[in-house]
Amino acid sequence: MSMFFIFVGAALINNFILTQFLGVCPFLGVSKKMNTAIGMGLSVLFVMTIGAALTHVVYHQILARFGIEFLQTVVFILIISSIVQFIELYMKKMFKSLYDMLGIFLPLMTTNCAIMGVALINIRDTYSFAGAMFNSVGAGSGFLLAIIILAAIREKYDNHPSIPVVFQGFPLALFSTGLMSIAFMGFQGLI
Amino acid sequence: MKNVQIQVSQLMKNGIIKENPIFVQLLALCPLLAVTTSAINAVVMGLCTTVVMMCASGAISFLKRTISPQVRIATFIVIVASFVTVVQLLMAAFAPPDINNMLGIFIPLIAVNCIVFARIEIFASKNPVFFSGVDALAMGLGVTLGLFVLGAIREIFGAGSIFGIELIADSSMHMLIMIMAPGAFFTLGTIIMIMKYRASKRRANA
């Protein structure tokens, strides 16, 4: 049951974008069209889960064992950028259709603070391996949910003639995100 | 000598105002929204970013002939992450604990900040050490300014104070939403809207 709470907590209550502001850059950057938003969301979910699993194992089995925890930032960022490259090559070879859908988003994952953020949070909150996995899948699903909602909103109003020019684009996306964030505050009493 | 002065002042103006990383280039949004609940947090975060950017840009500019282009991204990442670790350990040792706790995971996250890599890739890997340092300083101060503006607005409206000094004592006047998550999005949205409005007016006049 506690694993379920971790999942729900990461996906809805502490939604990465709407309450913790991790991964805001890609969230605002690629939420103009629904299909790119889904591609981005799925890539984040995918890389986040694999990245969190590897960083968790490396931190506890190597860094903590030899007392070199201060190297965490350097090691995590290297792990994440190398798995991104590895996944890209593997997908290109084995899953061509998936690669065509997610390919262009994968290189962006290296500088996505949500991926690095979930790895750091797993260590900070001392999750067990299973807990860390549920936390990362939850955080990734929360990202996917938020970016799909925003893309659905933006497809309706972007470049709509009735909206003043100064409002279009980023300002309105930010206001919509703010309103979504208020709505998600309602989840706070859930657990 | 005169030439150097002109170039430096141009770089400074460019980084802080004309191409302000936050309001004009819209980079570095993640730390921006999370740490601007008060002016002091925002300024400390901005200064940490500035230090990392200056050290990393200087070091990479110094090494630019030895780094081979094929592995440059990986090299940049390691150099930036090392300086981030230095700053992180210094913060843990010397900063007041409440500020350090508040900034939390956002200090290590400087290592994945796009503005740091943007300046390295665009400027430091092609220019001499001195100018790369100046450019990084200017961009870092631009980030600090952006963070300070956002943090100050949110703290004044949300908690009725600035740098912890009370301005509005009546707590029924405080808009709590401003220091919570949605306030960050609303404040940034309003600022960008004002900037777009001014730019469109300038274009209409020209």
CSV table of C-alpha atoms in Angstrom, one decimal:
chain,number,residue,atom,x,y,z
A,1,MET,CA,0.0,0.0,0.0
A,2,SER,CA,2.8,2.5,0.8
A,3,MET,CA,4.2,2.0,-2.7
A,4,PHE,CA,0.9,3.1,-4.1
A,5,PHE,CA,1.0,6.2,-1.9
A,6,ILE,CA,4.4,7.0,-3.2
A,7,PHE,CA,3.1,6.7,-6.8
A,8,VAL,CA,0.1,8.9,-6.2
A,9,GLY,CA,2.1,11.4,-4.2
A,10,ALA,CA,4.6,11.8,-7.0
A,11,ALA,CA,2.1,11.9,-9.9
A,12,LEU,CA,-0.6,14.1,-8.4
A,13,ILE,CA,0.2,15.7,-5.0
A,14,ASN,CA,3.8,16.7,-5.7
A,15,ASN,CA,3.4,16.9,-9.4
A,16,PHE,CA,6.8,17.6,-10.8
A,17,ILE,CA,5.8,20.5,-13.0
A,18,LEU,CA,2.9,22.1,-11.2
A,19,THR,CA,4.3,22.1,-7.6
A,20,GLN,CA,8.0,21.4,-7.9
A,21,PHE,CA,8.9,23.2,-11.1
A,22,LEU,CA,11.1,20.5,-12.4
A,23,GLY,CA,11.2,20.1,-16.2
A,24,VAL,CA,9.4,23.4,-16.9
A,25,CYS,CA,11.6,24.2,-20.0
A,26,PRO,CA,10.5,21.2,-22.2
A,27,PHE,CA,7.0,21.5,-20.7
A,28,LEU,CA,6.5,25.0,-22.1
A,29,GLY,CA,8.7,24.4,-25.2
A,30,VAL,CA,7.0,21.4,-26.8
A,31,SER,CA,3.4,21.7,-25.6
A,32,LYS,CA,2.1,23.4,-28.7
A,33,LYS,CA,0.9,20.3,-30.5
A,34,MET,CA,-0.7,17.2,-29.0
A,35,ASN,CA,1.5,14.5,-30.7
A,36,THR,CA,4.8,16.2,-29.9
A,37,ALA,CA,3.6,16.6,-26.3
A,38,ILE,CA,2.8,12.9,-26.1
A,39,GLY,CA,6.2,12.0,-27.5
A,40,MET,CA,8.0,14.3,-25.1
A,41,GLY,CA,6.0,13.0,-22.1
A,42,LEU,CA,6.6,9.3,-23.0
A,43,SER,CA,10.4,10.0,-23.5
A,44,VAL,CA,10.6,11.6,-20.1
A,45,LEU,CA,8.7,8.7,-18.4
A,46,PHE,CA,10.9,6.2,-20.2
A,47,VAL,CA,14.3,7.8,-19.5
A,48,MET,CA,13.4,8.9,-16.0
A,49,THR,CA,12.6,5.3,-15.0
A,50,ILE,CA,15.8,3.8,-16.4
A,51,GLY,CA,17.9,6.7,-15.2
A,52,ALA,CA,16.4,6.5,-11.6
A,53,ALA,CA,17.1,2.8,-11.4
A,54,LEU,CA,20.7,3.1,-12.5
A,55,THR,CA,21.6,6.1,-10.4
A,56,HIS,CA,19.9,4.5,-7.3
A,57,VAL,CA,22.0,1.3,-7.7
A,58,VAL,CA,25.2,3.2,-8.5
A,59,TYR,CA,24.8,5.5,-5.5
A,60,HIS,CA,24.1,2.8,-3.0
A,61,GLN,CA,26.4,0.1,-4.3
A,62,ILE,CA,29.4,2.2,-5.4
A,63,LEU,CA,29.4,5.8,-4.0
A,64,ALA,CA,28.0,5.0,-0.6
A,65,ARG,CA,30.1,1.9,-0.2
A,66,PHE,CA,33.4,3.8,-0.8
A,67,GLY,CA,32.3,7.0,1.0
A,68,ILE,CA,32.5,9.2,-2.1
A,69,GLU,CA,28.9,10.5,-2.0
A,70,PHE,CA,30.2,14.0,-2.9
A,71,LEU,CA,30.7,12.9,-6.4
A,72,GLN,CA,27.0,12.3,-6.8
A,73,THR,CA,26.4,15.3,-9.2
A,74,VAL,CA,29.2,14.4,-11.6
A,75,VAL,CA,28.4,10.7,-11.6
A,76,PHE,CA,24.6,11.2,-12.0
A,77,ILE,CA,24.9,13.5,-14.9
A,78,LEU,CA,27.4,11.2,-16.7
A,79,ILE,CA,25.1,8.2,-16.2
A,80,ILE,CA,22.1,10.1,-17.5
A,81,SER,CA,23.8,11.5,-20.6
A,82,SER,CA,25.4,8.1,-21.4
A,83,ILE,CA,22.1,6.1,-21.1
A,84,VAL,CA,20.3,8.7,-23.2
A,85,GLN,CA,22.9,8.1,-26.0
A,86,PHE,CA,22.7,4.3,-25.4
A,87,ILE,CA,18.8,4.3,-25.5
A,88,GLU,CA,18.9,6.3,-28.7
A,89,LEU,CA,21.2,3.9,-30.5
A,90,TYR,CA,19.3,0.8,-29.2
A,91,MET,CA,15.9,2.2,-30.2
A,92,LYS,CA,17.2,3.2,-33.7
A,93,LYS,CA,18.3,-0.4,-34.3
A,94,MET,CA,15.5,-2.4,-32.5
A,95,PHE,CA,12.3,-0.3,-32.4
A,96,LYS,CA,12.3,1.8,-35.5
A,97,SER,CA,8.7,3.0,-35.1
A,98,LEU,CA,9.2,4.1,-31.5
A,99,TYR,CA,12.4,5.8,-32.5
A,100,ASP,CA,10.6,7.8,-35.2
A,101,MET,CA,8.2,9.0,-32.6
A,102,LEU,CA,10.6,9.8,-29.7
A,103,GLY,CA,13.9,10.3,-31.6
A,104,ILE,CA,14.1,14.0,-31.7
A,105,PHE,CA,13.3,14.4,-28.0
A,106,LEU,CA,15.9,12.0,-26.6
A,107,PRO,CA,18.9,14.3,-26.9
A,108,LEU,CA,17.1,16.9,-25.0
A,109,MET,CA,16.8,14.6,-22.0
A,110,THR,CA,20.4,15.2,-20.9
A,111,THR,CA,19.7,18.8,-19.8
A,112,ASN,CA,16.2,18.0,-18.5
A,113,CYS,CA,16.1,18.9,-14.8
A,114,ALA,CA,13.2,16.5,-14.2
A,115,ILE,CA,15.3,13.5,-14.9
A,116,MET,CA,18.2,14.6,-12.7
A,117,GLY,CA,15.7,15.9,-10.1
A,118,VAL,CA,14.0,12.6,-9.6
A,119,ALA,CA,17.4,10.9,-9.2
A,120,LEU,CA,18.4,13.4,-6.5
A,121,ILE,CA,15.0,13.2,-4.8
A,122,ASN,CA,15.2,9.4,-4.6
A,123,ILE,CA,18.5,9.8,-2.7
A,124,ARG,CA,17.5,12.7,-0.6
A,125,ASP,CA,14.3,11.0,0.7
A,126,THR,CA,16.2,7.7,1.2
A,127,TYR,CA,13.7,5.6,-0.8
A,128,SER,CA,14.3,1.8,-1.1
A,129,PHE,CA,14.9,0.5,-4.7
A,130,ALA,CA,11.1,-0.3,-5.1
A,131,GLY,CA,10.1,3.0,-3.6
A,132,ALA,CA,12.5,4.8,-6.0
A,133,MET,CA,11.0,3.0,-9.0
A,134,PHE,CA,7.4,3.9,-8.0
A,135,ASN,CA,8.5,7.5,-7.3
A,136,SER,CA,10.1,7.8,-10.7
A,137,VAL,CA,7.2,6.2,-12.6
A,138,GLY,CA,4.8,8.4,-10.7
A,139,ALA,CA,6.8,11.5,-11.4
A,140,GLY,CA,7.0,10.6,-15.1
A,141,SER,CA,3.3,9.9,-15.3
A,142,GLY,CA,2.6,13.2,-13.6
A,143,PHE,CA,4.7,15.0,-16.3
A,144,LEU,CA,2.9,13.1,-19.1
A,145,LEU,CA,-0.5,14.1,-17.6
A,146,ALA,CA,0.4,17.7,-17.2
A,147,ILE,CA,1.9,18.1,-20.7
A,148,ILE,CA,-1.1,16.4,-22.3
A,149,ILE,CA,-3.5,18.7,-20.5
A,150,LEU,CA,-1.5,21.8,-21.4
A,151,ALA,CA,-1.2,20.7,-25.1
A,152,ALA,CA,-5.0,20.2,-25.2
A,153,ILE,CA,-5.6,23.7,-23.9
A,154,ARG,CA,-3.0,25.3,-26.2
A,155,GLU,CA,-4.2,23.6,-29.3
A,156,LYS,CA,-7.6,25.2,-28.8
A,157,TYR,CA,-6.4,28.8,-28.3
A,158,ASP,CA,-3.0,29.3,-29.8
A,159,ASN,CA,-3.1,31.9,-32.6
A,160,HIS,CA,-6.9,32.3,-32.0
A,161,PRO,CA,-7.8,35.7,-33.5
A,162,SER,CA,-9.8,36.8,-30.5
A,163,ILE,CA,-6.7,36.7,-28.2
A,164,PRO,CA,-4.6,39.9,-28.0
A,165,VAL,CA,-1.1,39.5,-29.6
A,166,VAL,CA,0.8,40.3,-26.3
A,167,PHE,CA,-1.1,37.5,-24.6
A,168,GLN,CA,-0.3,34.8,-27.2
A,169,GLY,CA,2.3,32.1,-26.7
A,170,PHE,CA,4.3,32.1,-23.5
A,171,PRO,CA,2.2,34.4,-21.3
A,172,LEU,CA,-1.0,32.5,-21.9
A,173,ALA,CA,0.8,29.1,-21.5
A,174,LEU,CA,2.1,30.3,-18.1
A,175,PHE,CA,-1.3,31.5,-17.0
A,176,SER,CA,-2.9,28.2,-18.0
A,177,THR,CA,-0.2,26.4,-16.1
A,178,GLY,CA,-0.8,28.5,-13.1
A,179,LEU,CA,-4.5,27.7,-13.2
A,180,MET,CA,-3.7,24.0,-13.6
A,181,SER,CA,-1.4,24.3,-10.6
A,182,ILE,CA,-4.3,25.7,-8.5
A,183,ALA,CA,-6.5,22.8,-9.6
A,184,PHE,CA,-3.8,20.3,-8.6
A,185,MET,CA,-3.5,21.9,-5.1
A,186,GLY,CA,-6.9,20.3,-4.6
A,187,PHE,CA,-5.1,16.9,-4.5
A,188,GLN,CA,-3.2,17.9,-1.4
A,189,GLY,CA,-5.7,16.3,1.0
A,190,LEU,CA,-5.8,13.1,-0.9
A,191,ILE,CA,-3.5,11.0,1.4
B,1,MET,CA,42.9,49.4,-23.8
B,2,LYS,CA,40.0,51.6,-24.8
B,3,ASN,CA,38.8,48.8,-27.1
B,4,VAL,CA,38.8,46.3,-24.3
B,5,GLN,CA,36.7,48.6,-22.1
B,6,ILE,CA,34.1,49.1,-24.9
B,7,GLN,CA,33.9,45.4,-25.5
B,8,VAL,CA,33.5,44.7,-21.8
B,9,SER,CA,30.8,47.2,-21.3
B,10,GLN,CA,29.0,45.9,-24.4
B,11,LEU,CA,29.1,42.3,-23.1
B,12,MET,CA,27.8,43.4,-19.7
B,13,LYS,CA,24.9,45.3,-21.2
B,14,ASN,CA,24.1,42.4,-23.5
B,15,GLY,CA,24.0,39.9,-20.7
B,16,ILE,CA,22.2,41.9,-18.1
B,17,ILE,CA,19.6,43.8,-20.1
B,18,LYS,CA,19.5,43.2,-23.9
B,19,GLU,CA,19.7,39.5,-23.9
B,20,ASN,CA,18.6,38.8,-20.3
B,21,PRO,CA,18.7,35.0,-20.0
B,22,ILE,CA,15.4,34.9,-18.1
B,23,PHE,CA,13.1,37.5,-19.6
B,24,VAL,CA,14.4,37.6,-23.2
B,25,GLN,CA,15.9,34.1,-23.8
B,26,LEU,CA,13.5,32.2,-21.5
B,27,LEU,CA,16.2,29.9,-20.3
B,28,ALA,CA,16.8,28.7,-16.8
B,29,LEU,CA,13.1,28.5,-15.9
B,30,CYS,CA,13.2,25.6,-13.5
B,31,PRO,CA,15.3,27.1,-10.7
B,32,LEU,CA,13.7,30.4,-11.5
B,33,LEU,CA,10.2,29.4,-10.5
B,34,ALA,CA,11.2,27.2,-7.6
B,35,VAL,CA,13.5,29.3,-5.6
B,36,THR,CA,11.9,32.7,-6.0
B,37,THR,CA,9.6,32.5,-3.0
B,38,SER,CA,11.7,35.2,-1.3
B,39,ALA,CA,14.2,37.8,-2.5
B,40,ILE,CA,17.1,36.4,-0.5
B,41,ASN,CA,16.7,32.8,-1.8
B,42,ALA,CA,16.6,34.2,-5.3
B,43,VAL,CA,19.7,36.3,-4.9
B,44,VAL,CA,21.7,33.5,-3.3
B,45,MET,CA,20.7,31.1,-6.1
B,46,GLY,CA,21.6,33.7,-8.8
B,47,LEU,CA,25.0,34.2,-7.3
B,48,CYS,CA,25.7,30.5,-7.1
B,49,THR,CA,24.8,30.2,-10.8
B,50,THR,CA,27.1,33.2,-11.6
B,51,VAL,CA,30.0,31.6,-9.8
B,52,VAL,CA,29.5,28.3,-11.6
B,53,MET,CA,29.2,30.0,-15.0
B,54,MET,CA,32.3,32.1,-14.5
B,55,CYS,CA,34.5,29.2,-13.4
B,56,ALA,CA,33.2,26.8,-16.1
B,57,SER,CA,33.4,29.3,-18.9
B,58,GLY,CA,36.9,30.4,-17.9
B,59,ALA,CA,38.1,26.8,-17.6
B,60,ILE,CA,36.6,25.7,-20.9
B,61,SER,CA,37.9,28.8,-22.7
B,62,PHE,CA,41.3,28.1,-21.4
B,63,LEU,CA,41.1,24.4,-22.5
B,64,LYS,CA,39.4,25.0,-25.8
B,65,ARG,CA,42.4,24.0,-28.0
B,66,THR,CA,42.8,20.7,-26.1
B,67,ILE,CA,39.2,19.6,-26.1
B,68,SER,CA,38.5,17.6,-29.3
B,69,PRO,CA,35.2,18.5,-30.9
B,70,GLN,CA,33.8,15.0,-30.9
B,71,VAL,CA,33.7,14.7,-27.1
B,72,ARG,CA,33.2,18.3,-26.3
B,73,ILE,CA,29.7,17.9,-24.8
B,74,ALA,CA,30.8,15.2,-22.4
B,75,THR,CA,33.8,17.3,-21.4
B,76,PHE,CA,31.7,20.4,-20.8
B,77,ILE,CA,29.3,18.3,-18.7
B,78,VAL,CA,32.1,17.0,-16.4
B,79,ILE,CA,33.7,20.4,-16.0
B,80,VAL,CA,30.4,22.1,-15.2
B,81,ALA,CA,29.4,19.3,-12.8
B,82,SER,CA,32.7,19.5,-10.9
B,83,PHE,CA,32.3,23.3,-10.3
B,84,VAL,CA,28.7,22.7,-9.2
B,85,THR,CA,30.0,20.1,-6.7
B,86,VAL,CA,32.5,22.7,-5.4
B,87,VAL,CA,29.7,25.3,-4.9
B,88,GLN,CA,27.4,22.7,-3.4
B,89,LEU,CA,30.0,21.8,-0.7
B,90,LEU,CA,30.8,25.4,0.0
B,91,MET,CA,27.1,26.2,0.5
B,92,ALA,CA,26.7,23.2,2.8
B,93,ALA,CA,29.7,24.5,4.8
B,94,PHE,CA,29.2,28.2,5.0
B,95,ALA,CA,25.6,29.2,4.1
B,96,PRO,CA,22.9,29.6,6.8
B,97,PRO,CA,21.2,26.2,7.1
B,98,ASP,CA,17.7,27.4,6.3
B,99,ILE,CA,18.8,29.0,3.0
B,100,ASN,CA,20.8,25.8,2.1
B,101,ASN,CA,17.8,23.6,2.9
B,102,MET,CA,15.4,25.8,0.9
B,103,LEU,CA,17.7,25.7,-2.2
B,104,GLY,CA,18.1,22.0,-1.6
B,105,ILE,CA,18.3,20.0,-4.8
B,106,PHE,CA,18.3,23.1,-7.0
B,107,ILE,CA,22.0,23.7,-6.3
B,108,PRO,CA,23.1,20.4,-8.0
B,109,LEU,CA,20.5,21.1,-10.7
B,110,ILE,CA,22.6,24.1,-11.8
B,111,ALA,CA,24.6,21.3,-13.6
B,112,VAL,CA,21.7,20.7,-16.0
B,113,ASN,CA,20.8,24.3,-16.5
B,114,CYS,CA,20.6,25.2,-20.2
B,115,ILE,CA,21.9,28.8,-19.8
B,116,VAL,CA,25.3,27.4,-18.5
B,117,PHE,CA,25.7,25.2,-21.6
B,118,ALA,CA,24.4,27.8,-24.0
B,119,ARG,CA,27.1,30.3,-23.0
B,120,ILE,CA,29.8,27.7,-23.1
B,121,GLU,CA,28.8,26.4,-26.5
B,122,ILE,CA,28.0,29.8,-28.0
B,123,PHE,CA,30.7,32.0,-26.4
B,124,ALA,CA,33.4,30.4,-24.2
B,125,SER,CA,34.5,27.7,-26.7
B,126,LYS,CA,35.3,30.4,-29.3
B,127,ASN,CA,36.6,33.3,-27.3
B,128,PRO,CA,39.6,34.2,-25.1
B,129,VAL,CA,39.5,33.5,-21.4
B,130,PHE,CA,39.1,37.1,-20.2
B,131,PHE,CA,36.1,37.8,-22.4
B,132,SER,CA,34.5,34.4,-21.7
B,133,GLY,CA,34.7,35.3,-18.0
B,134,VAL,CA,33.1,38.7,-18.5
B,135,ASP,CA,30.4,37.2,-20.6
B,136,ALA,CA,29.6,34.5,-18.0
B,137,LEU,CA,29.6,37.2,-15.3
B,138,ALA,CA,27.2,39.3,-17.3
B,139,MET,CA,24.8,36.4,-18.1
B,140,GLY,CA,25.1,35.3,-14.4
B,141,LEU,CA,24.2,38.7,-13.2
B,142,GLY,CA,21.3,38.7,-15.7
B,143,VAL,CA,20.0,35.5,-14.1
B,144,THR,CA,20.4,37.0,-10.7
B,145,LEU,CA,18.5,40.2,-11.7
B,146,GLY,CA,15.7,38.1,-13.2
B,147,LEU,CA,15.5,35.9,-10.1
B,148,PHE,CA,15.6,39.0,-7.8
B,149,VAL,CA,12.8,40.7,-9.6
B,150,LEU,CA,10.6,37.6,-9.5
B,151,GLY,CA,11.5,36.9,-5.9
B,152,ALA,CA,10.9,40.4,-4.7
B,153,ILE,CA,7.5,40.7,-6.4
B,154,ARG,CA,6.4,37.4,-4.9
B,155,GLU,CA,7.7,38.2,-1.5
B,156,ILE,CA,6.1,41.7,-1.4
B,157,PHE,CA,2.7,40.5,-2.5
B,158,GLY,CA,2.7,37.1,-0.8
B,159,ALA,CA,4.3,37.8,2.6
B,160,GLY,CA,4.3,41.6,2.7
B,161,SER,CA,8.0,41.8,3.2
B,162,ILE,CA,11.3,42.2,1.4
B,163,PHE,CA,14.5,40.5,2.5
B,164,GLY,CA,12.6,39.6,5.6
B,165,ILE,CA,11.9,43.3,6.5
B,166,GLU,CA,8.2,43.7,7.0
B,167,LEU,CA,6.4,46.2,4.7
B,168,ILE,CA,2.7,45.2,5.2
B,169,ALA,CA,2.0,44.1,8.7
B,170,ASP,CA,-1.7,43.3,8.1
B,171,SER,CA,-1.7,39.7,7.2
B,172,SER,CA,-5.2,39.8,5.7
B,173,MET,CA,-3.6,41.9,2.9
B,174,HIS,CA,-1.1,39.1,2.0
B,175,MET,CA,-1.9,37.1,-1.1
B,176,LEU,CA,-0.7,33.7,-0.1
B,177,ILE,CA,-1.1,32.3,-3.6
B,178,MET,CA,1.9,34.4,-4.7
B,179,ILE,CA,4.4,32.5,-2.6
B,180,MET,CA,2.8,29.1,-3.5
B,181,ALA,CA,3.4,27.3,-6.8
B,182,PRO,CA,0.7,29.0,-9.0
B,183,GLY,CA,2.0,32.5,-8.1
B,184,ALA,CA,5.3,31.8,-9.8
B,185,PHE,CA,3.6,31.0,-13.1
B,186,PHE,CA,1.3,34.1,-12.9
B,187,THR,CA,4.2,36.5,-12.0
B,188,LEU,CA,6.4,35.2,-14.8
B,189,GLY,CA,3.5,35.3,-17.3
B,190,THR,CA,2.7,38.9,-16.4
B,191,ILE,CA,6.3,40.0,-16.7
B,192,ILE,CA,6.7,38.4,-20.1
B,193,MET,CA,3.4,39.9,-21.2
B,194,ILE,CA,4.6,43.4,-20.2
B,195,MET,CA,7.9,42.9,-22.0
B,196,LYS,CA,6.0,41.8,-25.2
B,197,TYR,CA,3.7,44.8,-24.9
B,198,ARG,CA,6.7,47.2,-24.7
B,199,ALA,CA,8.4,45.5,-27.6
B,200,SER,CA,5.3,45.7,-29.8
B,201,LYS,CA,4.9,49.5,-28.9
B,202,ARG,CA,8.6,50.1,-29.8
B,203,ARG,CA,8.0,48.3,-33.1
B,204,ALA,CA,4.9,50.4,-33.8
B,205,ASN,CA,6.8,53.6,-33.2
B,206,ALA,CA,9.8,52.7,-35.3
